[in-house]
mmCIF file with all atom_site columns, C-alpha atoms and ligand atoms in Angstrom:
data_model
loop_
_atom_site.group_PDB
_atom_site.id
_atom_site.type_symbol
_atom_site.label_atom_id
_atom_site.label_alt_id
_atom_site.label_comp_id
_atom_site.label_asym_id
_atom_site.label_entity_id
_atom_site.label_seq_id
_atom_site.pdbx_PDB_ins_code
_atom_site.Cartn_x
_atom_site.Cartn_y
_atom_site.Cartn_z
_atom_site.occupancy
_atom_site.B_iso_or_equiv
_atom_site.pdbx_formal_charge
_atom_site.auth_seq_id
_atom_site.auth_comp_id
_atom_site.auth_asym_id
_atom_site.auth_atom_id
_atom_site.pdbx_PDB_model_num
ATOM   1   C CA . MET U 1 1   ? 3.064   -21.213 7.796   1.00 84.00 ? 6   MET U CA 1
ATOM   2   C CA . PRO U 1 2   ? 3.450   -20.242 4.129   1.00 83.00 ? 7   PRO U CA 1
ATOM   3   C CA . PRO U 1 3   ? 6.209   -17.754 3.264   1.00 80.00 ? 8   PRO U CA 1
ATOM   4   C CA . SER U 1 4   ? 3.521   -15.213 2.355   1.00 90.00 ? 9   SER U CA 1
ATOM   5   C CA . PHE U 1 5   ? 2.445   -14.993 6.031   1.00 96.00 ? 10  PHE U CA 1
ATOM   6   C CA . THR U 1 6   ? 3.879   -12.207 8.236   1.00 97.00 ? 11  THR U CA 1
ATOM   7   C CA . LEU U 1 7   ? 3.167   -12.013 11.951  1.00 97.00 ? 12  LEU U CA 1
ATOM   8   C CA . VAL U 1 8   ? 3.591   -8.528  13.441  1.00 96.00 ? 13  VAL U CA 1
ATOM   9   C CA . ASP U 1 9   ? 4.247   -9.419  17.066  1.00 90.00 ? 14  ASP U CA 1
ATOM   10  C CA . HIS U 1 10  ? 5.346   -6.001  18.324  1.00 94.00 ? 15  HIS U CA 1
ATOM   11  C CA . PRO U 1 11  ? 4.764   -5.791  22.124  1.00 96.00 ? 16  PRO U CA 1
ATOM   12  C CA . LEU U 1 12  ? 2.397   -2.824  21.758  1.00 95.00 ? 17  LEU U CA 1
ATOM   13  C CA . ILE U 1 13  ? 0.262   -4.723  19.266  1.00 96.00 ? 18  ILE U CA 1
ATOM   14  C CA . GLN U 1 14  ? 0.155   -7.798  21.488  1.00 97.00 ? 19  GLN U CA 1
ATOM   15  C CA . HIS U 1 15  ? -0.849  -5.641  24.468  1.00 98.00 ? 20  HIS U CA 1
ATOM   16  C CA . LYS U 1 16  ? -3.592  -3.875  22.505  1.00 98.00 ? 21  LYS U CA 1
ATOM   17  C CA . LEU U 1 17  ? -4.802  -7.184  21.115  1.00 98.00 ? 22  LEU U CA 1
ATOM   18  C CA . THR U 1 18  ? -5.336  -8.467  24.653  1.00 98.00 ? 23  THR U CA 1
ATOM   19  C CA . ILE U 1 19  ? -7.555  -5.431  25.294  1.00 98.00 ? 24  ILE U CA 1
ATOM   20  C CA . LEU U 1 20  ? -9.614  -6.356  22.212  1.00 98.00 ? 25  LEU U CA 1
ATOM   21  C CA . ARG U 1 21  ? -9.895  -9.996  23.288  1.00 98.00 ? 26  ARG U CA 1
ATOM   22  C CA . ARG U 1 22  ? -11.222 -9.099  26.762  1.00 98.00 ? 27  ARG U CA 1
ATOM   23  C CA . THR U 1 23  ? -14.939 -9.622  26.921  1.00 97.00 ? 28  THR U CA 1
ATOM   24  C CA . ASP U 1 24  ? -15.345 -6.592  29.255  1.00 96.00 ? 29  ASP U CA 1
ATOM   25  C CA . THR U 1 25  ? -13.798 -4.106  26.819  1.00 97.00 ? 30  THR U CA 1
ATOM   26  C CA . ALA U 1 26  ? -16.448 -1.529  25.942  1.00 96.00 ? 31  ALA U CA 1
ATOM   27  C CA . THR U 1 27  ? -17.408 -0.676  22.359  1.00 97.00 ? 32  THR U CA 1
ATOM   28  C CA . ALA U 1 28  ? -15.781 2.777   22.326  1.00 97.00 ? 33  ALA U CA 1
ATOM   29  C CA . GLN U 1 29  ? -12.460 1.441   23.590  1.00 98.00 ? 34  GLN U CA 1
ATOM   30  C CA . PHE U 1 30  ? -12.645 -1.497  21.185  1.00 98.00 ? 35  PHE U CA 1
ATOM   31  C CA . ARG U 1 31  ? -12.960 0.884   18.208  1.00 97.00 ? 36  ARG U CA 1
ATOM   32  C CA . GLN U 1 32  ? -10.172 3.158   19.447  1.00 98.00 ? 37  GLN U CA 1
ATOM   33  C CA . VAL U 1 33  ? -7.721  0.305   20.055  1.00 98.00 ? 38  VAL U CA 1
ATOM   34  C CA . LEU U 1 34  ? -8.582  -1.284  16.708  1.00 98.00 ? 39  LEU U CA 1
ATOM   35  C CA . ARG U 1 35  ? -7.714  2.015   15.045  1.00 98.00 ? 40  ARG U CA 1
ATOM   36  C CA . GLU U 1 36  ? -4.372  2.145   16.871  1.00 98.00 ? 41  GLU U CA 1
ATOM   37  C CA . ILE U 1 37  ? -3.468  -1.418  15.869  1.00 98.00 ? 42  ILE U CA 1
ATOM   38  C CA . ALA U 1 38  ? -4.452  -0.737  12.252  1.00 98.00 ? 43  ALA U CA 1
ATOM   39  C CA . PHE U 1 39  ? -1.976  2.149   12.171  1.00 97.00 ? 44  PHE U CA 1
ATOM   40  C CA . VAL U 1 40  ? 0.925   -0.065  13.273  1.00 96.00 ? 45  VAL U CA 1
ATOM   41  C CA . LEU U 1 41  ? -0.081  -3.025  11.079  1.00 97.00 ? 46  LEU U CA 1
ATOM   42  C CA . GLY U 1 42  ? -0.384  -0.555  8.206   1.00 97.00 ? 47  GLY U CA 1
ATOM   43  C CA . CYS U 1 43  ? 3.289   0.379   8.648   1.00 97.00 ? 48  CYS U CA 1
ATOM   44  C CA . GLU U 1 44  ? 4.208   -3.263  8.030   1.00 97.00 ? 49  GLU U CA 1
ATOM   45  C CA . ALA U 1 45  ? 1.788   -3.608  5.108   1.00 97.00 ? 50  ALA U CA 1
ATOM   46  C CA . THR U 1 46  ? 3.255   -0.543  3.386   1.00 96.00 ? 51  THR U CA 1
ATOM   47  C CA . LYS U 1 47  ? 6.918   -1.137  4.171   1.00 95.00 ? 52  LYS U CA 1
ATOM   48  C CA . ASP U 1 48  ? 7.877   -1.867  0.561   1.00 92.00 ? 53  ASP U CA 1
ATOM   49  C CA . LEU U 1 49  ? 6.315   1.233   -0.999  1.00 92.00 ? 54  LEU U CA 1
ATOM   50  C CA . ALA U 1 50  ? 8.723   2.630   -3.591  1.00 89.00 ? 55  ALA U CA 1
ATOM   51  C CA . LEU U 1 51  ? 10.671  5.717   -2.598  1.00 92.00 ? 56  LEU U CA 1
ATOM   52  C CA . GLY U 1 52  ? 12.094  8.257   -4.995  1.00 94.00 ? 57  GLY U CA 1
ATOM   53  C CA . GLU U 1 53  ? 13.801  11.505  -4.192  1.00 96.00 ? 58  GLU U CA 1
ATOM   54  C CA . VAL U 1 54  ? 12.757  15.100  -4.155  1.00 96.00 ? 59  VAL U CA 1
ATOM   55  C CA . GLU U 1 55  ? 14.956  18.159  -3.992  1.00 97.00 ? 60  GLU U CA 1
ATOM   56  C CA . ILE U 1 56  ? 13.962  20.456  -1.135  1.00 98.00 ? 61  ILE U CA 1
ATOM   57  C CA . GLU U 1 57  ? 15.339  23.174  1.054   1.00 98.00 ? 62  GLU U CA 1
ATOM   58  C CA . THR U 1 58  ? 15.668  22.659  4.785   1.00 98.00 ? 63  THR U CA 1
ATOM   59  C CA . PRO U 1 59  ? 16.097  25.833  6.855   1.00 98.00 ? 64  PRO U CA 1
ATOM   60  C CA . LEU U 1 60  ? 19.859  25.257  6.520   1.00 98.00 ? 65  LEU U CA 1
ATOM   61  C CA . GLU U 1 61  ? 20.586  23.811  3.091   1.00 97.00 ? 66  GLU U CA 1
ATOM   62  C CA . ARG U 1 62  ? 19.334  22.310  -0.153  1.00 98.00 ? 67  ARG U CA 1
ATOM   63  C CA . GLY U 1 63  ? 19.381  18.563  -0.799  1.00 98.00 ? 68  GLY U CA 1
ATOM   64  C CA . ASN U 1 64  ? 17.679  15.424  -2.108  1.00 98.00 ? 69  ASN U CA 1
ATOM   65  C CA . PHE U 1 65  ? 15.454  13.522  0.272   1.00 97.00 ? 70  PHE U CA 1
ATOM   66  C CA . PRO U 1 66  ? 13.242  10.402  0.117   1.00 96.00 ? 71  PRO U CA 1
ATOM   67  C CA . TYR U 1 67  ? 9.711   10.889  -1.154  1.00 94.00 ? 72  TYR U CA 1
ATOM   68  C CA . LEU U 1 68  ? 7.022   8.349   -2.018  1.00 90.00 ? 73  LEU U CA 1
ATOM   69  C CA . GLU U 1 69  ? 6.599   7.646   -5.695  1.00 84.00 ? 74  GLU U CA 1
ATOM   70  C CA . GLY U 1 70  ? 5.068   5.070   -7.937  1.00 69.00 ? 75  GLY U CA 1
ATOM   71  C CA . LYS U 1 71  ? 2.103   2.954   -6.970  1.00 70.00 ? 76  LYS U CA 1
ATOM   72  C CA . LYS U 1 72  ? -0.781  4.697   -5.323  1.00 90.00 ? 77  LYS U CA 1
ATOM   73  C CA . LEU U 1 73  ? -2.455  3.050   -2.372  1.00 95.00 ? 78  LEU U CA 1
ATOM   74  C CA . CYS U 1 74  ? -5.965  1.692   -2.157  1.00 97.00 ? 79  CYS U CA 1
ATOM   75  C CA . PHE U 1 75  ? -7.370  0.162   1.022   1.00 98.00 ? 80  PHE U CA 1
ATOM   76  C CA . VAL U 1 76  ? -10.313 -2.186  0.518   1.00 98.00 ? 81  VAL U CA 1
ATOM   77  C CA . SER U 1 77  ? -12.630 -2.904  3.437   1.00 98.00 ? 82  SER U CA 1
ATOM   78  C CA . ILE U 1 78  ? -14.395 -6.249  3.468   1.00 97.00 ? 83  ILE U CA 1
ATOM   79  C CA . LEU U 1 79  ? -17.725 -5.250  5.007   1.00 96.00 ? 84  LEU U CA 1
ATOM   80  C CA . ARG U 1 80  ? -18.605 -4.762  7.638   1.00 93.00 ? 85  ARG U CA 1
ATOM   81  C CA . ALA U 1 81  ? -15.821 -5.469  10.120  1.00 95.00 ? 86  ALA U CA 1
ATOM   82  C CA . GLY U 1 82  ? -13.118 -4.280  7.713   1.00 97.00 ? 87  GLY U CA 1
ATOM   83  C CA . ASN U 1 83  ? -14.363 -0.726  8.296   1.00 97.00 ? 88  ASN U CA 1
ATOM   84  C CA . GLY U 1 84  ? -12.906 -0.859  11.797  1.00 97.00 ? 89  GLY U CA 1
ATOM   85  C CA . LEU U 1 85  ? -9.387  -0.920  10.333  1.00 98.00 ? 90  LEU U CA 1
ATOM   86  C CA . ILE U 1 86  ? -9.867  1.819   7.738   1.00 98.00 ? 91  ILE U CA 1
ATOM   87  C CA . ASP U 1 87  ? -9.644  4.854   10.052  1.00 97.00 ? 92  ASP U CA 1
ATOM   88  C CA . GLY U 1 88  ? -6.268  3.774   11.432  1.00 98.00 ? 93  GLY U CA 1
ATOM   89  C CA . LEU U 1 89  ? -4.982  3.184   7.913   1.00 98.00 ? 94  LEU U CA 1
ATOM   90  C CA . LEU U 1 90  ? -6.206  6.602   6.781   1.00 97.00 ? 95  LEU U CA 1
ATOM   91  C CA . ASP U 1 91  ? -4.448  8.166   9.796   1.00 97.00 ? 96  ASP U CA 1
ATOM   92  C CA . LEU U 1 92  ? -1.294  6.623   8.315   1.00 96.00 ? 97  LEU U CA 1
ATOM   93  C CA . VAL U 1 93  ? -1.937  7.465   4.639   1.00 95.00 ? 98  VAL U CA 1
ATOM   94  C CA . PRO U 1 94  ? -4.618  10.182  4.459   1.00 94.00 ? 99  PRO U CA 1
ATOM   95  C CA . SER U 1 95  ? -4.430  10.401  0.664   1.00 92.00 ? 100 SER U CA 1
ATOM   96  C CA . ALA U 1 96  ? -5.181  6.702   0.047   1.00 95.00 ? 101 ALA U CA 1
ATOM   97  C CA . ARG U 1 97  ? -8.304  5.689   -1.850  1.00 96.00 ? 102 ARG U CA 1
ATOM   98  C CA . VAL U 1 98  ? -10.804 3.336   -0.212  1.00 98.00 ? 103 VAL U CA 1
ATOM   99  C CA . GLY U 1 99  ? -12.914 0.564   -1.724  1.00 98.00 ? 104 GLY U CA 1
ATOM   100 C CA . HIS U 1 100 ? -15.655 -1.531  -0.121  1.00 98.00 ? 105 HIS U CA 1
ATOM   101 C CA . ILE U 1 101 ? -16.715 -5.103  -0.825  1.00 98.00 ? 106 ILE U CA 1
ATOM   102 C CA . GLY U 1 102 ? -19.764 -6.771  0.695   1.00 96.00 ? 107 GLY U CA 1
ATOM   103 C CA . ILE U 1 103 ? -19.947 -10.554 0.419   1.00 91.00 ? 108 ILE U CA 1
ATOM   104 C CA . TYR U 1 104 ? -21.937 -13.032 2.462   1.00 83.00 ? 109 TYR U CA 1
ATOM   105 C CA . ARG U 1 105 ? -22.170 -16.791 2.398   1.00 73.00 ? 110 ARG U CA 1
ATOM   106 C CA . ASP U 1 106 ? -25.600 -18.092 1.397   1.00 74.00 ? 111 ASP U CA 1
ATOM   107 C CA . PRO U 1 107 ? -26.620 -20.510 4.172   1.00 70.00 ? 112 PRO U CA 1
ATOM   108 C CA . GLU U 1 108 ? -28.449 -22.778 1.670   1.00 75.00 ? 113 GLU U CA 1
ATOM   109 C CA . THR U 1 109 ? -25.990 -22.994 -1.212  1.00 75.00 ? 114 THR U CA 1
ATOM   110 C CA . LEU U 1 110 ? -22.886 -22.066 0.822   1.00 63.00 ? 115 LEU U CA 1
ATOM   111 C CA . GLN U 1 111 ? -21.850 -19.963 -2.174  1.00 72.00 ? 116 GLN U CA 1
ATOM   112 C CA . ALA U 1 112 ? -20.311 -16.522 -1.675  1.00 77.00 ? 117 ALA U CA 1
ATOM   113 C CA . VAL U 1 113 ? -22.852 -13.867 -2.698  1.00 90.00 ? 118 VAL U CA 1
ATOM   114 C CA . GLU U 1 114 ? -21.699 -10.334 -3.458  1.00 93.00 ? 119 GLU U CA 1
ATOM   115 C CA . TYR U 1 115 ? -24.084 -7.523  -2.460  1.00 96.00 ? 120 TYR U CA 1
ATOM   116 C CA . TYR U 1 116 ? -21.781 -4.500  -2.784  1.00 97.00 ? 121 TYR U CA 1
ATOM   117 C CA . PHE U 1 117 ? -18.662 -3.685  -4.773  1.00 97.00 ? 122 PHE U CA 1
ATOM   118 C CA . LYS U 1 118 ? -17.226 -0.206  -5.136  1.00 97.00 ? 123 LYS U CA 1
ATOM   119 C CA . THR U 1 119 ? -13.568 0.517   -5.729  1.00 97.00 ? 124 THR U CA 1
ATOM   120 C CA . PRO U 1 120 ? -11.526 3.355   -7.219  1.00 96.00 ? 125 PRO U CA 1
ATOM   121 C CA . ASP U 1 121 ? -10.561 2.990   -10.894 1.00 94.00 ? 126 ASP U CA 1
ATOM   122 C CA . ALA U 1 122 ? -7.174  1.947   -12.254 1.00 94.00 ? 127 ALA U CA 1
ATOM   123 C CA . LEU U 1 123 ? -6.703  -0.810  -9.690  1.00 96.00 ? 128 LEU U CA 1
ATOM   124 C CA . GLU U 1 124 ? -3.911  -2.194  -11.879 1.00 96.00 ? 129 GLU U CA 1
ATOM   125 C CA . GLU U 1 125 ? -1.803  0.867   -11.009 1.00 93.00 ? 130 GLU U CA 1
ATOM   126 C CA . ARG U 1 126 ? -2.383  0.650   -7.279  1.00 95.00 ? 131 ARG U CA 1
ATOM   127 C CA . GLN U 1 127 ? -1.020  -1.222  -4.316  1.00 96.00 ? 132 GLN U CA 1
ATOM   128 C CA . VAL U 1 128 ? -4.272  -2.707  -2.997  1.00 98.00 ? 133 VAL U CA 1
ATOM   129 C CA . ILE U 1 129 ? -4.470  -3.675  0.679   1.00 98.00 ? 134 ILE U CA 1
ATOM   130 C CA . MET U 1 130 ? -7.592  -5.685  1.556   1.00 98.00 ? 135 MET U CA 1
ATOM   131 C CA . VAL U 1 131 ? -8.584  -5.544  5.214   1.00 98.00 ? 136 VAL U CA 1
ATOM   132 C CA . ASP U 1 132 ? -10.742 -7.675  7.489   1.00 97.00 ? 137 ASP U CA 1
ATOM   133 C CA . PRO U 1 133 ? -9.971  -8.083  11.207  1.00 98.00 ? 138 PRO U CA 1
ATOM   134 C CA . MET U 1 134 ? -10.600 -11.844 11.148  1.00 97.00 ? 139 MET U CA 1
ATOM   135 C CA . LEU U 1 135 ? -9.178  -14.420 8.715   1.00 97.00 ? 140 LEU U CA 1
ATOM   136 C CA . ALA U 1 136 ? -11.363 -17.341 9.778   1.00 95.00 ? 141 ALA U CA 1
ATOM   137 C CA . THR U 1 137 ? -12.534 -19.749 7.031   1.00 93.00 ? 142 THR U CA 1
ATOM   138 C CA . ALA U 1 138 ? -11.144 -17.224 4.487   1.00 94.00 ? 143 ALA U CA 1
ATOM   139 C CA . ASN U 1 139 ? -14.156 -17.750 2.193   1.00 92.00 ? 144 ASN U CA 1
ATOM   140 C CA . THR U 1 140 ? -15.010 -14.056 1.889   1.00 94.00 ? 145 THR U CA 1
ATOM   141 C CA . ALA U 1 141 ? -11.372 -12.964 1.640   1.00 96.00 ? 146 ALA U CA 1
ATOM   142 C CA . ILE U 1 142 ? -10.776 -15.492 -1.148  1.00 96.00 ? 147 ILE U CA 1
ATOM   143 C CA . SER U 1 143 ? -13.853 -14.263 -3.081  1.00 95.00 ? 148 SER U CA 1
ATOM   144 C CA . ALA U 1 144 ? -12.943 -10.618 -2.519  1.00 97.00 ? 149 ALA U CA 1
ATOM   145 C CA . ALA U 1 145 ? -9.434  -11.201 -3.859  1.00 97.00 ? 150 ALA U CA 1
ATOM   146 C CA . HIS U 1 146 ? -10.845 -12.956 -6.954  1.00 96.00 ? 151 HIS U CA 1
ATOM   147 C CA . ARG U 1 147 ? -13.134 -9.978  -7.632  1.00 96.00 ? 152 ARG U CA 1
ATOM   148 C CA . LEU U 1 148 ? -10.346 -7.453  -7.176  1.00 98.00 ? 153 LEU U CA 1
ATOM   149 C CA . LYS U 1 149 ? -8.162  -9.416  -9.588  1.00 98.00 ? 154 LYS U CA 1
ATOM   150 C CA . GLU U 1 150 ? -11.052 -9.513  -12.089 1.00 97.00 ? 155 GLU U CA 1
ATOM   151 C CA . LYS U 1 151 ? -11.196 -5.710  -11.799 1.00 97.00 ? 156 LYS U CA 1
ATOM   152 C CA . GLY U 1 152 ? -7.512  -5.460  -12.635 1.00 97.00 ? 157 GLY U CA 1
ATOM   153 C CA . ALA U 1 153 ? -5.725  -5.470  -9.252  1.00 97.00 ? 158 ALA U CA 1
ATOM   154 C CA . ARG U 1 154 ? -2.267  -7.014  -9.666  1.00 97.00 ? 159 ARG U CA 1
ATOM   155 C CA . ASN U 1 155 ? -0.523  -5.934  -6.516  1.00 96.00 ? 160 ASN U CA 1
ATOM   156 C CA . LEU U 1 156 ? -2.547  -7.135  -3.536  1.00 98.00 ? 161 LEU U CA 1
ATOM   157 C CA . LYS U 1 157 ? -1.983  -7.693  0.164   1.00 98.00 ? 162 LYS U CA 1
ATOM   158 C CA . PHE U 1 158 ? -4.328  -8.913  2.885   1.00 98.00 ? 163 PHE U CA 1
ATOM   159 C CA . MET U 1 159 ? -4.184  -7.407  6.378   1.00 98.00 ? 164 MET U CA 1
ATOM   160 C CA . CYS U 1 160 ? -5.988  -8.780  9.441   1.00 98.00 ? 165 CYS U CA 1
ATOM   161 C CA . LEU U 1 161 ? -5.825  -8.837  13.222  1.00 98.00 ? 166 LEU U CA 1
ATOM   162 C CA . LEU U 1 162 ? -6.363  -12.510 13.969  1.00 98.00 ? 167 LEU U CA 1
ATOM   163 C CA . ALA U 1 163 ? -5.791  -15.407 11.626  1.00 98.00 ? 168 ALA U CA 1
ATOM   164 C CA . ALA U 1 164 ? -6.819  -19.030 12.084  1.00 97.00 ? 169 ALA U CA 1
ATOM   165 C CA . PRO U 1 165 ? -4.389  -21.637 10.712  1.00 98.00 ? 170 PRO U CA 1
ATOM   166 C CA . GLU U 1 166 ? -7.249  -23.001 8.569   1.00 97.00 ? 171 GLU U CA 1
ATOM   167 C CA . GLY U 1 167 ? -7.856  -19.555 7.053   1.00 97.00 ? 172 GLY U CA 1
ATOM   168 C CA . VAL U 1 168 ? -4.193  -18.920 6.294   1.00 98.00 ? 173 VAL U CA 1
ATOM   169 C CA . GLU U 1 169 ? -3.929  -22.303 4.581   1.00 97.00 ? 174 GLU U CA 1
ATOM   170 C CA . ALA U 1 170 ? -7.084  -21.831 2.499   1.00 97.00 ? 175 ALA U CA 1
ATOM   171 C CA . PHE U 1 171 ? -6.256  -18.253 1.502   1.00 97.00 ? 176 PHE U CA 1
ATOM   172 C CA . SER U 1 172 ? -2.653  -19.101 0.557   1.00 97.00 ? 177 SER U CA 1
ATOM   173 C CA . ALA U 1 173 ? -3.811  -22.092 -1.481  1.00 97.00 ? 178 ALA U CA 1
ATOM   174 C CA . ALA U 1 174 ? -6.211  -19.872 -3.452  1.00 97.00 ? 179 ALA U CA 1
ATOM   175 C CA . HIS U 1 175 ? -3.965  -16.783 -3.715  1.00 98.00 ? 180 HIS U CA 1
ATOM   176 C CA . SER U 1 176 ? -0.328  -17.728 -3.155  1.00 97.00 ? 181 SER U CA 1
ATOM   177 C CA . ASP U 1 177 ? 0.683   -14.373 -4.672  1.00 97.00 ? 182 ASP U CA 1
ATOM   178 C CA . ILE U 1 178 ? -1.016  -12.314 -1.941  1.00 98.00 ? 183 ILE U CA 1
ATOM   179 C CA . PRO U 1 179 ? 0.983   -11.697 1.253   1.00 98.00 ? 184 PRO U CA 1
ATOM   180 C CA . ILE U 1 180 ? -0.939  -11.910 4.542   1.00 98.00 ? 185 ILE U CA 1
ATOM   181 C CA . ILE U 1 181 ? -0.100  -9.547  7.406   1.00 98.00 ? 186 ILE U CA 1
ATOM   182 C CA . ALA U 1 182 ? -1.573  -10.476 10.808  1.00 98.00 ? 187 ALA U CA 1
ATOM   183 C CA . ALA U 1 183 ? -1.182  -9.443  14.447  1.00 98.00 ? 188 ALA U CA 1
ATOM   184 C CA . ALA U 1 184 ? -1.726  -12.975 15.790  1.00 98.00 ? 189 ALA U CA 1
ATOM   185 C CA . LEU U 1 185 ? -2.095  -16.546 14.641  1.00 98.00 ? 190 LEU U CA 1
ATOM   186 C CA . ASP U 1 186 ? -4.734  -18.127 16.870  1.00 98.00 ? 191 ASP U CA 1
ATOM   187 C CA . ARG U 1 187 ? -5.282  -21.806 17.640  1.00 98.00 ? 192 ARG U CA 1
ATOM   188 C CA . GLU U 1 188 ? -8.213  -22.998 15.520  1.00 97.00 ? 193 GLU U CA 1
ATOM   189 C CA . LEU U 1 189 ? -11.767 -22.469 14.290  1.00 95.00 ? 194 LEU U CA 1
ATOM   190 C CA . ASN U 1 190 ? -14.759 -23.746 16.226  1.00 94.00 ? 195 ASN U CA 1
ATOM   191 C CA . ASP U 1 191 ? -17.719 -25.540 14.577  1.00 92.00 ? 196 ASP U CA 1
ATOM   192 C CA . HIS U 1 192 ? -19.368 -22.194 13.784  1.00 90.00 ? 197 HIS U CA 1
ATOM   193 C CA . GLY U 1 193 ? -16.329 -20.759 12.024  1.00 91.00 ? 198 GLY U CA 1
ATOM   194 C CA . TYR U 1 194 ? -15.268 -18.545 14.951  1.00 94.00 ? 199 TYR U CA 1
ATOM   195 C CA . ILE U 1 195 ? -11.607 -18.136 15.786  1.00 97.00 ? 200 ILE U CA 1
ATOM   196 C CA . LEU U 1 196 ? -10.389 -19.597 19.131  1.00 98.00 ? 201 LEU U CA 1
ATOM   197 C CA . PRO U 1 197 ? -9.402  -18.026 21.450  1.00 98.00 ? 202 PRO U CA 1
ATOM   198 C CA . GLY U 1 198 ? -10.299 -15.054 19.237  1.00 98.00 ? 203 GLY U CA 1
ATOM   199 C CA . LEU U 1 199 ? -12.247 -11.974 20.245  1.00 98.00 ? 204 LEU U CA 1
ATOM   200 C CA . GLY U 1 200 ? -15.775 -12.935 19.248  1.00 96.00 ? 205 GLY U CA 1
ATOM   201 C CA . ASP U 1 201 ? -17.644 -11.343 16.376  1.00 95.00 ? 206 ASP U CA 1
ATOM   202 C CA . ALA U 1 202 ? -15.499 -8.372  15.376  1.00 96.00 ? 207 ALA U CA 1
ATOM   203 C CA . GLY U 1 203 ? -18.407 -6.467  13.795  1.00 95.00 ? 208 GLY U CA 1
ATOM   204 C CA . ASP U 1 204 ? -20.582 -6.899  16.880  1.00 96.00 ? 209 ASP U CA 1
ATOM   205 C CA . ARG U 1 205 ? -17.723 -5.908  19.189  1.00 97.00 ? 210 ARG U CA 1
ATOM   206 C CA . MET U 1 206 ? -16.986 -2.687  17.282  1.00 96.00 ? 211 MET U CA 1
ATOM   207 C CA . TYR U 1 207 ? -20.577 -1.613  16.651  1.00 95.00 ? 212 TYR U CA 1
ATOM   208 C CA . GLY U 1 208 ? -22.291 -2.963  19.785  1.00 94.00 ? 213 GLY U CA 1
ATOM   209 C CA . THR U 1 209 ? -24.805 -5.024  17.803  1.00 94.00 ? 214 THR U CA 1
ATOM   210 C CA . LYS U 1 210 ? -24.719 -8.267  19.759  1.00 86.00 ? 215 LYS U CA 1
ATOM   211 C CA . GLY U 1 211 ? -28.072 -9.445  21.070  1.00 67.00 ? 216 GLY U CA 1
HETATM 212 N N1 . URA H 2 .   ? -15.586 -13.368 12.145  1.00 79.29 ? 304 URA H N1 1
HETATM 213 C C1 . URA H 2 .   ? -15.569 -12.806 13.373  1.00 79.29 ? 304 URA H C1 1
HETATM 214 O O1 . URA H 2 .   ? -15.993 -11.676 13.555  1.00 79.29 ? 304 URA H O1 1
HETATM 215 N N2 . URA H 2 .   ? -15.042 -13.531 14.389  1.00 79.29 ? 304 URA H N2 1
HETATM 216 C C2 . URA H 2 .   ? -14.547 -14.766 14.236  1.00 79.29 ? 304 URA H C2 1
HETATM 217 O O2 . URA H 2 .   ? -14.066 -15.355 15.212  1.00 79.29 ? 304 URA H O2 1
HETATM 218 C C3 . URA H 2 .   ? -14.582 -15.325 12.945  1.00 79.29 ? 304 URA H C3 1
HETATM 219 C C4 . URA H 2 .   ? -15.110 -14.611 11.912  1.00 79.29 ? 304 URA H C4 1
#
């Protein structure tokens, strides 16, 4: 795996991931557990935020204590499944800004087609964390990262639940400067671009839209 790849294999995350993988997990529980995992993964994705100091008074004395400073956070959801990770991240950092990117792959031309792009301004001043539960072929994540860079983002990370080795390789080849944070590295992609063993279609699982 490239040095930019971080696996967060905390026992609680692995346990919760098994709940998501189970085919009999209901939609409501799927969403709740996804939110919980996003919170913990978000701790890893934000672990290098710059800290300054602030002078405060505790009930007993005055002193200097750590306080976040510097880059402001922006989470960017790659639609639609990325939305499932946003609530957990906002539980962690309620003041963060949120962007959305919609990209699909044209079945005829196989080109990435953007249908929605909305982000906060001044991306160059922000730590931008792109989120999508599944890093499969990486085509949409690669396009989304290109667009965010075009809009000025300089400090980017990519956070997902499951990554396929093929997706990690393709994403790192296209954006070696963007660290990837994942909860699991699965075995492979199938012929339809689904991750094995995986959890199925993340959007369908979280919104109950299958069939
Ligand atoms: N997207 C999904 O939702 N699931 C996969 O397995 C691959 C891509």
